[in-house]
C-alpha cells in the first residue's frame, strides 16, 4: 500500500468546487438512475419514515421520498448545493430539512434515521475519511435499516489522475487527484466490490444487494470516455 500526503484542506476545496456547481445548476435537468428506481420500487415499503441523504447535491434523490410522504433531510458540505436543492424542491411545493455538514462527522443523534442514502458523495474522501463516513452512517441509522451507496469505480477512465493512496496490492481501490477536467485538483476515491464489502463488514453492515457496476461509454470528439460507478445496498446488523 502506498500513500502520499494529501492536501490538508481538501474538504475546503471540495466545498468550493460544489458551491460553484450549485451556481451553474449542476445536473439540474438530469433524472435519477435506473438502479435507484428499481431499488426504490422494490424496497419502498420497508424503508421506514426518517430519510437522510448524505451529499444531497441538488436534491434529485430526495424528491421521490418527499412526494411519497417520507420525512427527508438533505445534508451537504456545500451551502451552494443545499440552496439549489431547496430551490428545486420548493418549486415543486415539496418540503424537506436542509443541513450543512460533512459525512465524516454527522450532526445527528445516534439511531435517528430509518434509511440513509449517499450517492456520488463519499468518494470525495481519502480512505481515513471514508471509514469515518461509514462509521457515522452506521451510528445515525437504526438497527436493521438500509443504507444505499454509490461511488466511483476503479474501472472509471474519465480523466487522467495522480494516485495518492494505492490499495490495489491488497485487491482494493485507490484515491487519486484528477489532473484535468471539471474536477481538476480534487481528491476522489475509486472503489471495487471487495472494498465495499469489507467497508460494510468493518462498520456493522451486511450486504443486501451485491456491488453492481455501471459502465457508460460516451464519445468526446475522437476519444471514448468511460465513466464507471458502483452501487451497493447494506443493512445495519
Ligand atoms: C456528485 S454530487 C451528488 C449529489 C447527489 N447525491 C446526486 O447524486 O445527485 C456530490 C455532492 O456531495 C457533496 N459532498 C462532497 N463531499 C462531501 C462530504 N464529505 N460531506 C457531505 N457532502 C459532501 C458535494 O457538495 C455534492 O453536492
XYZ file of C-alpha atoms and ligand atoms in Angstrom:
264
model
C 0.000 0.000 0.000
C 1.388 3.420 -0.966
C 0.169 6.764 0.271
C 1.247 10.324 -0.461
C 0.462 13.300 1.725
C -2.985 14.646 0.892
C -3.703 18.349 0.720
C -4.732 19.204 4.274
C -7.693 21.342 3.339
C -9.106 19.078 0.670
C -12.628 19.331 2.127
C -12.476 23.138 1.658
C -11.544 22.602 -1.986
C -14.468 20.204 -2.425
C -16.832 22.657 -0.783
C -15.679 25.482 -3.089
C -15.986 23.264 -6.165
C -19.574 22.293 -5.309
C -20.525 25.854 -4.319
C -19.599 26.822 -7.908
C -21.563 23.870 -9.303
C -24.578 24.982 -7.265
C -24.430 28.353 -9.052
C -24.298 26.827 -12.542
C -27.115 24.342 -11.926
C -25.219 21.009 -11.851
C -27.324 18.206 -13.400
C -30.418 20.352 -12.978
C -32.295 18.507 -15.693
C -30.863 15.061 -15.156
C -33.190 12.351 -13.945
C -32.441 9.656 -11.432
C -30.600 6.421 -12.069
C -32.316 3.137 -13.090
C -30.536 1.238 -10.257
C -32.104 3.626 -7.747
C -35.533 3.388 -9.394
C -35.516 -0.375 -9.208
C -34.331 -0.374 -5.583
C -36.947 2.196 -4.637
C -39.843 0.353 -6.230
C -38.834 -2.937 -4.565
C -37.896 -1.655 -1.078
C -40.018 1.472 -0.574
C -42.421 -0.218 1.854
C -39.581 -1.488 4.080
C -37.560 1.703 4.452
C -39.302 3.358 7.426
C -40.044 7.071 7.680
C -36.969 9.213 8.514
C -34.675 9.505 5.474
C -31.191 11.068 5.291
C -29.428 11.925 2.013
C -25.683 12.390 2.720
C -24.378 14.713 -0.022
C -27.812 15.546 -1.371
C -26.491 17.871 -4.097
C -29.410 19.412 -5.982
C -31.858 17.160 -4.124
C -32.936 14.999 -7.070
C -32.881 11.785 -4.987
C -34.846 13.433 -2.172
C -37.777 14.209 -4.483
C -39.402 10.741 -4.692
C -39.216 10.333 -0.903
C -40.784 13.726 -0.161
C -43.519 13.076 -2.755
C -44.293 9.750 -1.100
C -44.639 11.287 2.374
C -41.287 10.373 3.970
C -39.644 12.864 6.323
C -36.462 13.821 4.455
C -33.203 15.502 5.499
C -30.655 16.555 2.892
C -27.135 17.076 4.213
C -24.339 18.613 2.158
C -20.881 20.121 2.693
C -21.753 22.901 0.213
C -24.236 25.639 1.049
C -24.466 26.343 -2.699
C -25.704 22.817 -3.408
C -28.095 22.895 -0.427
C -29.544 26.149 -1.781
C -30.026 24.576 -5.193
C -31.755 21.553 -3.596
C -34.062 23.796 -1.583
C -34.892 25.890 -4.660
C -35.657 22.796 -6.774
C -37.896 21.166 -4.168
C -39.671 24.400 -3.235
C -40.522 24.985 -6.924
C -42.324 21.640 -6.780
C -44.037 22.530 -3.482
C -42.023 19.881 -1.651
C -40.796 20.386 1.927
C -37.643 18.906 3.433
C -34.970 19.736 6.003
C -31.582 21.042 4.742
C -28.479 20.705 6.916
C -24.925 21.803 6.241
C -22.367 19.186 7.305
C -19.628 16.746 6.447
C -20.085 12.980 6.076
C -17.107 12.399 8.413
C -18.972 13.879 11.395
C -22.743 13.874 11.004
C -24.613 16.437 13.148
C -27.346 13.975 14.210
C -28.227 11.849 17.247
C -27.484 8.121 17.299
C -30.122 5.980 15.560
C -32.146 8.895 14.259
C -32.799 7.632 10.704
C -34.613 4.690 9.127
C -32.880 4.964 5.770
C -29.635 6.601 4.633
C -28.505 7.080 1.049
C -25.247 8.558 -0.166
C -24.985 8.800 -3.923
C -21.807 10.035 -5.615
C -20.565 11.685 -2.401
C -18.390 9.544 -0.137
C -15.837 9.012 -2.924
C -14.860 12.694 -2.374
C -12.815 11.494 0.616
C -9.499 9.839 1.482
C -9.717 6.298 2.915
C -9.490 7.501 6.543
C -12.414 9.819 5.960
C -14.367 7.167 4.020
C -14.078 4.902 7.076
C -15.260 7.740 9.330
C -18.203 8.364 6.981
C -19.281 4.695 7.029
C -18.979 4.628 10.817
C -21.038 7.832 11.132
C -23.776 6.468 8.867
C -23.924 3.283 10.953
C -24.204 5.427 14.100
C -27.149 7.523 12.912
C -29.044 4.586 11.384
C -31.494 2.487 13.405
C -30.786 -1.271 13.688
C -31.877 -3.445 10.731
C -32.297 -0.403 8.482
C -30.895 0.118 4.986
C -28.001 2.178 3.591
C -27.747 2.711 -0.172
C -24.339 3.749 -1.514
C -22.993 4.769 -4.913
C -19.416 5.841 -5.694
C -16.772 5.940 -8.404
C -15.466 2.577 -9.536
C -11.857 1.530 -10.188
C -12.734 0.958 -13.859
C -13.606 4.658 -14.357
C -11.436 6.252 -17.054
C -12.972 9.704 -17.306
C -9.882 11.840 -16.660
C -6.144 11.476 -16.191
C -5.278 11.336 -12.497
C -2.478 11.007 -9.966
C -2.884 8.207 -7.434
C -2.196 9.404 -3.863
C -3.321 6.348 -1.865
C -2.955 2.944 -3.519
C -4.616 -0.150 -2.055
C -4.573 -2.198 -5.270
C -1.884 -4.572 -3.990
C -4.457 -5.583 -1.350
C -7.052 -6.176 -4.082
C -8.856 -2.926 -3.172
C -9.206 0.547 -4.766
C -7.227 3.788 -4.838
C -7.543 7.507 -4.079
C -6.455 9.989 -6.740
C -6.404 13.645 -7.747
C -7.728 14.457 -11.219
C -5.133 16.201 -13.413
C -7.587 17.534 -15.984
C -11.308 18.107 -16.461
C -14.014 19.709 -14.347
C -12.731 18.086 -11.128
C -9.069 19.020 -11.651
C -7.214 19.083 -8.310
C -9.951 17.281 -6.353
C -9.489 14.157 -4.225
C -11.640 11.190 -5.246
C -11.602 7.521 -4.263
C -12.220 4.707 -6.760
C -13.852 1.625 -5.184
C -14.174 -2.002 -6.145
C -16.732 -4.528 -4.918
C -14.367 -6.279 -2.484
C -13.545 -2.968 -0.811
C -17.208 -2.026 -0.426
C -17.961 -5.435 1.048
C -15.093 -5.001 3.543
C -16.124 -1.471 4.473
C -19.617 -2.787 5.178
C -18.409 -5.689 7.328
C -15.987 -3.485 9.271
C -18.725 -0.980 10.058
C -21.594 -3.194 11.174
C -23.460 -3.706 7.876
C -24.491 -6.798 5.940
C -24.782 -6.638 2.166
C -28.363 -6.826 0.882
C -27.751 -6.041 -2.806
C -24.301 -7.111 -4.071
C -21.999 -4.482 -5.665
C -23.386 -3.512 -9.053
C -21.049 -1.815 -11.509
C -22.429 0.576 -14.060
C -20.222 1.466 -17.030
C -21.071 4.179 -19.555
C -19.007 4.844 -22.671
C -19.535 8.143 -24.472
C -17.753 9.774 -27.430
C -15.989 13.100 -26.940
C -14.557 14.105 -30.317
C -12.273 11.217 -31.324
C -11.973 9.920 -27.756
C -14.112 7.399 -25.942
C -14.730 8.242 -22.307
C -15.621 5.568 -19.788
C -17.399 6.610 -16.605
C -17.922 3.810 -14.088
C -19.931 3.861 -10.920
C -20.582 1.189 -8.323
C -23.790 0.720 -6.286
C -24.375 -1.416 -3.201
C -27.138 -1.724 -0.594
C -26.406 -2.623 3.026
C -28.478 -3.266 6.126
C -27.275 -2.432 9.627
C -26.931 -5.620 11.666
C -21.708 14.266 -7.346
S -22.671 15.279 -6.255
C -24.001 14.135 -5.929
C -25.264 14.800 -5.444
C -26.478 13.885 -5.293
N -26.253 12.838 -4.315
C -26.829 13.287 -6.642
O -26.461 12.148 -6.917
O -27.460 13.981 -7.421
C -21.722 15.193 -4.749
C -22.290 16.017 -3.594
O -21.646 15.622 -2.391
C -21.299 16.758 -1.639
N -20.144 16.372 -0.784
C -18.885 16.098 -1.185
N -18.144 15.699 -0.142
C -18.966 15.724 0.940
C -18.791 15.411 2.321
N -17.611 14.999 2.807
N -19.854 15.530 3.156
C -21.056 15.957 2.687
N -21.274 16.277 1.388
C -20.247 16.159 0.532
C -20.995 17.820 -2.681
O -21.108 19.119 -2.157
C -22.045 17.500 -3.750
O -23.249 18.188 -3.539
